[in-house]
XYZ file of C-alpha atoms in Angstrom:
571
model
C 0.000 0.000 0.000
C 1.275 3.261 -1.289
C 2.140 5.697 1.480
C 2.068 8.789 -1.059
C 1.049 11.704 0.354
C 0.081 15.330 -1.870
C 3.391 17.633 -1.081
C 1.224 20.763 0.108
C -0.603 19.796 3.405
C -2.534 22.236 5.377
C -1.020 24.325 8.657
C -1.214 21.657 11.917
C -3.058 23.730 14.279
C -4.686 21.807 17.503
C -7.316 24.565 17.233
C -8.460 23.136 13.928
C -11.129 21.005 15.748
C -12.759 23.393 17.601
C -11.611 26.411 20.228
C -10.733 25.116 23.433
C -13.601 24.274 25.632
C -14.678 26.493 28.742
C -15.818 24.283 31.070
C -18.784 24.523 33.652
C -18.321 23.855 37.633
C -20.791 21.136 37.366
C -21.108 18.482 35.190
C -24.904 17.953 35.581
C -26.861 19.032 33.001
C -24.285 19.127 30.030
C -25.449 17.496 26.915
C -23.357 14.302 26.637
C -23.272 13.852 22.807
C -22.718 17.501 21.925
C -19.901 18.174 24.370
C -18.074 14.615 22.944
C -16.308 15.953 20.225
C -13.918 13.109 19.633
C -16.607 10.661 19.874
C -17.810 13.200 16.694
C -14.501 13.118 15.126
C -14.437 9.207 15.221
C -17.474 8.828 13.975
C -17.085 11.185 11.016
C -13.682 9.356 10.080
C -14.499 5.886 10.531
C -18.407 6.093 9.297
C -18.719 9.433 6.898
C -22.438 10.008 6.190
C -23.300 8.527 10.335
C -24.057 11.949 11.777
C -25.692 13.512 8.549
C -28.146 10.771 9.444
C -27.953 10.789 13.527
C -26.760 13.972 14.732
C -29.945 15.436 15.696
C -31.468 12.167 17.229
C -27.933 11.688 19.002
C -28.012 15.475 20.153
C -31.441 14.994 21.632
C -30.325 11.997 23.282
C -27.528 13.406 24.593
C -29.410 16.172 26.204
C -32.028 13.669 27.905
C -29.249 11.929 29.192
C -27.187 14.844 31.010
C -30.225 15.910 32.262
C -33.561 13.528 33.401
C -31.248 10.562 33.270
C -28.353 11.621 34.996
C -30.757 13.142 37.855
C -32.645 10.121 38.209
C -29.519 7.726 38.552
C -28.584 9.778 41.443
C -31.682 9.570 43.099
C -32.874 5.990 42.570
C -28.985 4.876 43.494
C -29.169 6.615 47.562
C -32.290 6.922 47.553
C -34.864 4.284 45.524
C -33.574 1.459 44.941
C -35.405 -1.982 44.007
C -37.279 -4.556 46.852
C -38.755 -8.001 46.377
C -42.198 -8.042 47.242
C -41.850 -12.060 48.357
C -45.760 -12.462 48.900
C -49.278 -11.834 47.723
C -51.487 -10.709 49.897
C -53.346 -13.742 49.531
C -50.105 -15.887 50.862
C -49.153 -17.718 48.080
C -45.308 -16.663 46.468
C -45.314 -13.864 44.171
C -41.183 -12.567 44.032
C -42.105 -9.491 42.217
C -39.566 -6.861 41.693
C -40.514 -3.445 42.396
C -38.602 -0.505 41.404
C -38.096 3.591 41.612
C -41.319 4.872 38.657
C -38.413 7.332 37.659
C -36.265 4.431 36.715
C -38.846 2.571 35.287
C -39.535 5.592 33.159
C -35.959 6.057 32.037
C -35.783 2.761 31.086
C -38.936 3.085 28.501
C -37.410 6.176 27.481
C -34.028 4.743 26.259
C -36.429 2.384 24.106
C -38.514 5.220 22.695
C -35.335 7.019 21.712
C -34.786 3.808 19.679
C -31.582 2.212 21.298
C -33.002 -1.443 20.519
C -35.612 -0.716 17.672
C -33.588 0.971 15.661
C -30.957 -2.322 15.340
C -33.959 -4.216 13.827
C -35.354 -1.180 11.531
C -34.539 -2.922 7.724
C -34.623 0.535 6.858
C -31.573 2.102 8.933
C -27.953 0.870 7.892
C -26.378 2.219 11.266
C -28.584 0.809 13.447
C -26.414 -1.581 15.485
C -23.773 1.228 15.470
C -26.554 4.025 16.719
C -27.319 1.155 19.459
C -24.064 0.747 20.635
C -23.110 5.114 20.703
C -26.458 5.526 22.650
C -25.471 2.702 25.000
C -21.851 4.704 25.478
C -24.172 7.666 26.028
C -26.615 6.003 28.907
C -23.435 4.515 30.726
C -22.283 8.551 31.010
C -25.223 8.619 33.157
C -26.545 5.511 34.681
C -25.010 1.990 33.721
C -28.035 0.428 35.640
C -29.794 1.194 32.986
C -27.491 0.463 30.391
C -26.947 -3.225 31.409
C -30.951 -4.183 30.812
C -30.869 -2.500 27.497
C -27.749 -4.309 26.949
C -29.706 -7.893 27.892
C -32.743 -6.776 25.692
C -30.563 -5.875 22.494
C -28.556 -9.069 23.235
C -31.851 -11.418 23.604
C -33.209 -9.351 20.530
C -30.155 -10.407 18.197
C -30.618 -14.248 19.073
C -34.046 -14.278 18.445
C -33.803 -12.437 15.270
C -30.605 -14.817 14.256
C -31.078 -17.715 16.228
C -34.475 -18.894 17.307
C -37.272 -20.857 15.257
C -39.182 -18.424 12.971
C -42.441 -19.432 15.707
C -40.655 -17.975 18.560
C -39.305 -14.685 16.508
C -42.910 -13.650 15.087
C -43.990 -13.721 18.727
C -41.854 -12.195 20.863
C -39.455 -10.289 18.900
C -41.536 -7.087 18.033
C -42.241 -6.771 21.994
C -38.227 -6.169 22.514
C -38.294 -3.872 19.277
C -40.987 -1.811 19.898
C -40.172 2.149 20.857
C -44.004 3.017 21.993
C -42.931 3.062 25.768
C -44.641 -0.806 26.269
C -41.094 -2.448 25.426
C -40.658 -5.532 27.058
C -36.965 -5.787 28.836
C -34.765 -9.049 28.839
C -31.908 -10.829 30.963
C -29.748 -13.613 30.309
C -30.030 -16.397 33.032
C -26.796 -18.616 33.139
C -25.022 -18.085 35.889
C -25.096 -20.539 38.426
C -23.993 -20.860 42.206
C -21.756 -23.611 41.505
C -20.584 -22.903 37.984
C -19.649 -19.033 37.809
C -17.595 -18.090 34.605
C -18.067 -22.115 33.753
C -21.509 -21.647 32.170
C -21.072 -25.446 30.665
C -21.552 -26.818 34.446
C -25.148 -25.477 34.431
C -27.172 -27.845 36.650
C -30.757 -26.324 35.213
C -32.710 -29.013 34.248
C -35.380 -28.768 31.056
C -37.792 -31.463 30.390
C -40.109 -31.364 27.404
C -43.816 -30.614 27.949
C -45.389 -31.143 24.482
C -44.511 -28.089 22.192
C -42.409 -26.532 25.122
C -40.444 -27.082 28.133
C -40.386 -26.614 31.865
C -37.487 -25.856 33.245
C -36.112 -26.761 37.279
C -32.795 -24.635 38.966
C -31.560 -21.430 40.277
C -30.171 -18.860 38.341
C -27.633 -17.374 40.813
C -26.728 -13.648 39.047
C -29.525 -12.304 37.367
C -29.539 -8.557 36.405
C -33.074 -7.302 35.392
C -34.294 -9.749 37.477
C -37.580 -7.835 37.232
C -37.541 -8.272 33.058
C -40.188 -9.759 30.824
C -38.364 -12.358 29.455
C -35.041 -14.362 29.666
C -33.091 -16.766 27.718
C -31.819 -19.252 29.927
C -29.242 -21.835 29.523
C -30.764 -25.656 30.972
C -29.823 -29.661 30.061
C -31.963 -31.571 28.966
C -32.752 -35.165 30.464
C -29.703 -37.642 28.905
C -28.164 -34.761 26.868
C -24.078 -35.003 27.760
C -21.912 -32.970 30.406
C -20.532 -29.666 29.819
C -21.330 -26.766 27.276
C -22.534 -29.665 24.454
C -25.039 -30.940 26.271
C -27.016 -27.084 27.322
C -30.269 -25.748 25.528
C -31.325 -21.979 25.059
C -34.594 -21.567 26.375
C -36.613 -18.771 26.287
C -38.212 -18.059 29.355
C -41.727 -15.327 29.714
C -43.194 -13.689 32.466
C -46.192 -14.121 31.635
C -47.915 -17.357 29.637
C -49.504 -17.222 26.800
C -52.970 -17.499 28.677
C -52.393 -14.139 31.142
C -51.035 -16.118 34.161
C -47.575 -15.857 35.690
C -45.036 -17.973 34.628
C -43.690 -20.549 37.705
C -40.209 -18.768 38.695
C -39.615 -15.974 41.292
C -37.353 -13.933 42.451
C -35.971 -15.125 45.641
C -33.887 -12.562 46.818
C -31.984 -9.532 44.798
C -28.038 -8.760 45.377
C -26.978 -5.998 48.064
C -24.224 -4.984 45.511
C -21.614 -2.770 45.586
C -22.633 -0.395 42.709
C -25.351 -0.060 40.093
C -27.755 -0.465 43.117
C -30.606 0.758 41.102
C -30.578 -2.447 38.752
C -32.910 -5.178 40.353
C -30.229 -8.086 40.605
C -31.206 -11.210 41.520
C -31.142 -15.081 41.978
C -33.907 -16.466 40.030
C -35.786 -19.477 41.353
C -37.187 -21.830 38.156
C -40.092 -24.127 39.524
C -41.132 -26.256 36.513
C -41.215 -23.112 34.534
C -42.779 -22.429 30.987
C -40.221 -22.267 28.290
C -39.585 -22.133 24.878
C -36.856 -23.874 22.910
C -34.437 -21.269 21.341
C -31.458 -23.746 20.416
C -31.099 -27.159 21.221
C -27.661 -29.047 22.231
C -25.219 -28.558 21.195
C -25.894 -25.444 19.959
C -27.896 -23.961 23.183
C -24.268 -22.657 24.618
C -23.421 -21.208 21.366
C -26.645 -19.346 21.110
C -26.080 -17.783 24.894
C -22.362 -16.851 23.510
C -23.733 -15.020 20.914
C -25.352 -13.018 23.289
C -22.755 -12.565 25.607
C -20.581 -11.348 22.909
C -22.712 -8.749 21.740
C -23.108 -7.385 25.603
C -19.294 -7.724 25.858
C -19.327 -4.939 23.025
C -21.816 -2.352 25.203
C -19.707 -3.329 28.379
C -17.256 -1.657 26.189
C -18.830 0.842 25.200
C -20.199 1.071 28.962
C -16.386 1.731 30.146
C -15.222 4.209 27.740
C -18.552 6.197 29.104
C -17.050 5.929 32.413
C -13.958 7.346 31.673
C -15.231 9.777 29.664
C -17.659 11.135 32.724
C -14.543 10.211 35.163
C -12.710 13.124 32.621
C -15.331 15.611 32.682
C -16.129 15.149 36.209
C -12.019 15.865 37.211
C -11.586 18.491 34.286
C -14.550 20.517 35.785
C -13.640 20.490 39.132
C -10.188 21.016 38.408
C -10.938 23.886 35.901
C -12.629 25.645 39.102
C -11.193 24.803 42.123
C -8.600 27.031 43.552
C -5.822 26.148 45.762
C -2.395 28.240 46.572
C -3.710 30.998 44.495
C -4.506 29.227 41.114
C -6.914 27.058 39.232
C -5.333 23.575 40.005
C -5.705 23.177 36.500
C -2.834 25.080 35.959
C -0.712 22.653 37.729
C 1.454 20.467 35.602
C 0.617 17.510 38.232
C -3.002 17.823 37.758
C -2.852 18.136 34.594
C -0.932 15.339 33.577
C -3.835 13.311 34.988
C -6.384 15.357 33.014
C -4.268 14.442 29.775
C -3.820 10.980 31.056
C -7.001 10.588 31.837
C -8.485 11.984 27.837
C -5.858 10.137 26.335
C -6.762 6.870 27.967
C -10.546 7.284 27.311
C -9.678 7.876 23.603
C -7.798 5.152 23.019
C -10.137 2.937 24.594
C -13.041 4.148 22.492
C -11.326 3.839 19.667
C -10.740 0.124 20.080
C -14.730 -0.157 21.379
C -15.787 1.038 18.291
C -13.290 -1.147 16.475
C -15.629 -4.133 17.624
C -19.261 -1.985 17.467
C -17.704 -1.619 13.683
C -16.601 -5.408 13.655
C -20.409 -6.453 15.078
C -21.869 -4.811 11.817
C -19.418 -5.904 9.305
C -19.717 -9.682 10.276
C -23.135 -9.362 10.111
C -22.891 -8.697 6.687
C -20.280 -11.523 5.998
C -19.549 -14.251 8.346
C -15.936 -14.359 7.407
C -15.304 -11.326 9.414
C -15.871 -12.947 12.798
C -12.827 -13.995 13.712
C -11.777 -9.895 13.698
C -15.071 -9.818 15.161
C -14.311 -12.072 18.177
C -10.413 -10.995 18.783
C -11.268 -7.466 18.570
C -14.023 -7.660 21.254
C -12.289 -9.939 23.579
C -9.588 -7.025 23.294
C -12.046 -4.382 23.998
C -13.654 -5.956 26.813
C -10.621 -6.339 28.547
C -8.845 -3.486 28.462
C -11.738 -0.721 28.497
C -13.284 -1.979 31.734
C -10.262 -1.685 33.867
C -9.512 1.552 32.428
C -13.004 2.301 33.413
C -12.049 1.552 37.238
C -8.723 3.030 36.954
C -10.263 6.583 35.365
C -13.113 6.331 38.334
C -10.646 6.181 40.747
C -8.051 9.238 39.270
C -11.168 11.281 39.024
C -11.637 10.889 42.847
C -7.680 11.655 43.599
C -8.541 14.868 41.398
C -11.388 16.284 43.401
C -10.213 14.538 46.790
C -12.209 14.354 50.042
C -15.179 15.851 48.051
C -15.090 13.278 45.462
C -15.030 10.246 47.709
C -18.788 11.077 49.248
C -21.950 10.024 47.821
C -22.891 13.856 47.592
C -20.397 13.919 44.554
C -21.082 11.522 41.211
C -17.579 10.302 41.689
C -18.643 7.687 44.521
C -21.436 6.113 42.679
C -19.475 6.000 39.061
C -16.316 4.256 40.946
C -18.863 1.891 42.607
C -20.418 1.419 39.440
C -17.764 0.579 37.560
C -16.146 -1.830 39.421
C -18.977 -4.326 37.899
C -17.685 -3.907 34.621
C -14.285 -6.317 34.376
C -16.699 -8.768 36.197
C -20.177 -8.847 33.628
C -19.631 -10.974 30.672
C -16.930 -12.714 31.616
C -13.888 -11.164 34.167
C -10.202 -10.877 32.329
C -9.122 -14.677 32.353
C -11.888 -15.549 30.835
C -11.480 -12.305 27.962
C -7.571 -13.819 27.615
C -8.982 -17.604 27.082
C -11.188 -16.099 24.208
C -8.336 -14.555 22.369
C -6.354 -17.511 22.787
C -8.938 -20.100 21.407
C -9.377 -17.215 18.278
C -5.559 -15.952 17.531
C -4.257 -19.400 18.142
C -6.898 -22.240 17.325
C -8.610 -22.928 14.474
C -9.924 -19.446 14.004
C -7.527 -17.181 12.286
C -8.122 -13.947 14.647
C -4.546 -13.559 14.661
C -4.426 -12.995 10.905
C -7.058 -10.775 11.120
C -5.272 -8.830 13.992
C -2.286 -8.725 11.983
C -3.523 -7.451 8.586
C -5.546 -4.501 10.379
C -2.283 -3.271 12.463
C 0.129 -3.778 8.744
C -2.495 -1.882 6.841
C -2.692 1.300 9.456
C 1.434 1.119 9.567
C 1.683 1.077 6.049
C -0.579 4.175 5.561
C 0.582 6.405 7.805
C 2.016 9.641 6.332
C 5.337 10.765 7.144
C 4.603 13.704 9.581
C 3.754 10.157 11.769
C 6.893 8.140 11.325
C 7.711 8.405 15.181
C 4.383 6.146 15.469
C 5.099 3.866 12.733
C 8.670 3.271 13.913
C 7.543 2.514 17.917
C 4.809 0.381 16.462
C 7.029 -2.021 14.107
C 8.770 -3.610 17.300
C 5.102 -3.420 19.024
C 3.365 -5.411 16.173
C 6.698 -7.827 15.276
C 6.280 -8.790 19.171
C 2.936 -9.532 18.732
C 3.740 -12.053 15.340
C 6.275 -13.541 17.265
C 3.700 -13.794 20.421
C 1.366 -15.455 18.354
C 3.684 -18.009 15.951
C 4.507 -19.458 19.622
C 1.533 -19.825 21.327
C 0.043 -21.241 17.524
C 3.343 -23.779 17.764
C 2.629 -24.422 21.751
C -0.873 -24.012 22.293
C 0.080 -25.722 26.017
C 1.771 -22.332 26.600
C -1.475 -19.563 26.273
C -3.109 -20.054 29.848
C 0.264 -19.045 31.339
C 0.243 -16.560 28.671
C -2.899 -15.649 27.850
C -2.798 -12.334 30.223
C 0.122 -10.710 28.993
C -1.097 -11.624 25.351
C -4.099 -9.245 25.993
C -2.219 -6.962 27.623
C 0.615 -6.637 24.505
C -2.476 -7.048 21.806
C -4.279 -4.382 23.174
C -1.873 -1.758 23.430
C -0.634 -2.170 20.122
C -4.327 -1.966 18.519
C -4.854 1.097 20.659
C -1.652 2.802 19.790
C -2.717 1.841 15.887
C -5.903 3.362 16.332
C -4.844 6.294 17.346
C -2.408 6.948 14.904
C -5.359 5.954 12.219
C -7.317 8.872 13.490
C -4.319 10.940 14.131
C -3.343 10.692 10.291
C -6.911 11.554 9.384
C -6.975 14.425 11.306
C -3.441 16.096 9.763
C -5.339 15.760 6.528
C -7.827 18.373 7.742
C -4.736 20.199 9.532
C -5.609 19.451 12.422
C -2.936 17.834 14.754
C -4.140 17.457 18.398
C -4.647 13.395 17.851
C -1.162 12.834 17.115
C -0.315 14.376 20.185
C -2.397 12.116 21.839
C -1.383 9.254 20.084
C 2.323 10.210 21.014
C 1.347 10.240 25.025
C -0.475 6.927 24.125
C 2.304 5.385 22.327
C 5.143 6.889 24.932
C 3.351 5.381 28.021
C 2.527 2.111 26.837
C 5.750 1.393 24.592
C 8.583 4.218 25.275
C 8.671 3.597 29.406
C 9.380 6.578 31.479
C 10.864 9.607 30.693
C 14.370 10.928 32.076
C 13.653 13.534 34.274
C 15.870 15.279 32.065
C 13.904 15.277 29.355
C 12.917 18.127 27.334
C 9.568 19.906 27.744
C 5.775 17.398 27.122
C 4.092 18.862 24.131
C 1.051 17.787 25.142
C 1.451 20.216 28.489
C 2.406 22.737 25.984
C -1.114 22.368 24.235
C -2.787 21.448 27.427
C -5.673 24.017 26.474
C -5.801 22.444 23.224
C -6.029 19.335 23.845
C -8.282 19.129 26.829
């Protein structure tokens, strides 16, 4: 590939995209699209006619969720959050979940704005993409209600890709709908005894003419209060382990009005998104329908998993984007010793740290929301599909805790009470490296697709060549520190492929050298975009990137940080 450039470029100015930004003392109320102008300038590079066609729905989103949502995630989190009511008045068991109207509301609205519907509209080509930026938009505000749109999207996709043509017509268009009557879902296959090892599932299923019924416990179940569920469960004589599970899809309500036989026995006292009814789910010969039978149940519930693996993505670049704001507005305002601390090269290394870490981490979430569509389209792009979500799961959600946590050091004792947004968003996301599967479990996917049968590594390899080979020449500091970055990685990989025994010692540090070098490619990608349009604040950002992860420290002789110098800029 041909790395000819025209000789006249325009000026570099950091100004180019936009005049610095004055920031408010408080970040309630801002509109959380408008004010995300990288999440703009990605969008625009990577998907050029996106916001022609979503800017306005986006922007209206964005305002709804700075302001109604963001104030009722507060309030439902200290002060409203979900019960069990165990009994009827009558006596007999009734496990209903009951929950703050406000929430309720704000759930329904996320549906109205279209964050599910939209995905299944034949008529919108972005609609999987608009699902996954408006789930990085409700995370900014409340990732309890991110995680059941996340479950209703996710049972959405296997019903309209998955399950019998019977079970679609039925209870697809209730998930779809955008009238304020959606039906929310969960996914039910965690179990006490099983954890991560979804394959142990002890759930039994027995057939009951043109259904099933259903006997276990469901130990971890978020939306616990939901309409429906798909639920992993063995049939009588099918074998042990994964091979051996159905997909079942379980309602709340039977077809003839009554209440389907499971309740909620208790929900979780958790440590953060308090507002989300959590619970362990009690199955008592329950009504279900047959989504996938073994051995293809598990694989059905991974498909799933793996598209809420992308909006847990998504989820923790939100968090380190509100983790920024929160820190650069505070900052921007408080004074201390005479001055804005701001104005401190300490602080704002952290506030530079803290944008160029939330950058590079949506850049690689969108990588996979970009991946989800294009394998859609053609199967053959799922192994890229798989690798770069396993990727993106990993690394975004313990940036997310990491950027929760700076954003507290930032605003100090303030910070670290509930009266400040910064306790609840550290609480919340510490969930996020645990839902959909915790690290080890992220590093054993790459390792089965980069070094098994499925060729993710070729995939990962061709996408980091092609950004190298295209990068101009103002960017030949990136390219050279990412040659060595990306040869490591071949040389990773042509091991691991020759001793397969090798990747569970491995497998961590495998992520760890995969993602950075995707993330550092990334950035350069969008920084070489951007010096077309003369503008050249991304490659400074992509230098900090590429100097932290790759470079090590810096003497403290060194010479001046250009990215202090265009703090302003930048920030």
């Amino acid at each position: 590939m041909s790395t000819t450039r025209p000789p006249t470029r325009p000026q570099v100015d950091p100004l180019r995209s936009g005049a610095p930004i004055t920031y408010p003392p408080d970040v309630h109320g801002l509109n959380a699209f408008d004010l995300d102008r990288n999440l703009q300038r990605l969008l625009a590079h990577r998907v050029p006619a996106f916001l022609a066609r979503h800017r306005t729905r986006l922007s209206a989103f964005g305002a709804w969720v700075g302001g109604p949502l963001d104030h009722q995630a507060a309030y439902s989190d200290r002060h409203a959050r979900p019960v069990v009511e165990a009994y009827a008045p009558t006596g007999e068991v009734r496990g209903r979940v009951i929950v703050n109207p406000a929430y309720e509301s704000c759930h329904q609205d996320a549906y109205r704005y279209g964050v599910i519907g939209l995905a299944h509209d034949e008529n919108e080509p972005d609609g999987h993409l608009v699902s996954f930026v408006m789930g990085y938009l409700l995370s900014y505000a409340d990732i309890a209600i991110h995680c059941p749109v996340t479950m209703t999207g996710a049972v959405a996709h296997v019903l309209a890709h998955i399950a019998p043509a019977a079970v679609r017509a039925k209870y697809l268009p209730a998930l779809i709908r955008m009238d304020g009557r959606t039906i929310s879902a969960g996914t039910w296959a965690t179990e006490r005894h099983g954890g991560s090892d979804v394959g142990a599932s002890a759930t039994e299923a027995r057939p009951d003419g043109p259904a099933w019924r259903l006997r276990g416990l469901k130990w971890f179940a978020s939306n616990a209060g939901g309409g429906l569920a798909l639920a992993t469960a063995r049939p009588a004589g099918a074998p042990p382990g994964g091979r051996g599970l159905g997909c079942y899809l379980v309602p709340q309500m039977l077809p003839d009005g009554t209440r389907n036989s499971y309740w909620v026995r208790r929900l979780k006292d958790k440590l953060g998104t308090r507002a989300l009814p959590t619970g362990e789910i009690e199955l008592d010969d329950a009504w279900a329908l047959e989504v996938a039978a073994p051995p293809e149940g598990l694989k059905a519930m991974m498909e799933a998993l793996e598209y809420s693996r992308i909006h847990n993505a998504m989820a923790a670049c939100a968090v380190q984007r509100r983790a920024f704001l929160e820190a650069v507005c505070w900052a921007t305002h408080r004074i201390a010793f005479g001055h804005a601390i701001a104005s401190y090269p300490m602080v704002r290394d952290v506030l530079l740290d803290l944008a160029t870490e939330q950058e590079a981490g949506l850049a690689l979430a969108c990588e996979a929301a970009l991946a989800f569509a294009a394998a859609g389209r053609d199967p053959t792009a799922r192994p890229w599909l798989r690798t770069v979500t396993a990727l993106a799961k990993d690394r975004t959600a313990e940036a997310g805790v990491r950027a929760a946590t700076r954003a507290i050091e930032v605003i100090g004792g303030n910070g670290y009470t509930e009266d400040w947004p910064t306790a609840r968003l550290l609480r919340d996301a510490m969930v996020l490296p645990v839902w959909e599967g915790p690290p080890n479990i992220q590093a054993l996917e790459l390792l089965r697709v980069t070094t098994g049968k499925v060729r993710g590594d070729s995939a990962f390899l061709s996408r980091i060549e092609d950004i190298v080979e295209a990068l101009p020449p103002a960017l030949d500091d990136l390219a050279a520190s990412l040659r060595p970055a990306l040869d490591d990685c071949r040389a990773a990989l042509a091991y691991l492929r020759r001793r397969p025994e090798d990747g569970p010692r491995h497998g961590r540090r495998l992520v760890e050298m995969m993602a950075d070098t995707l993330c550092a490619a990334l950035l350069a990608e969008e920084a070489a975009a951007d010096l077309d349009a003369g503008d050249g604040r991304k490659a400074l950002i992509a230098r900090r990137y590429v100097r932290a992860r790759f470079d090590g420290r810096l003497p403290i002789t060194s010479d001046a940080d250009p990215a202090q110098a265009a703090f302003a800029q930048i920030i």
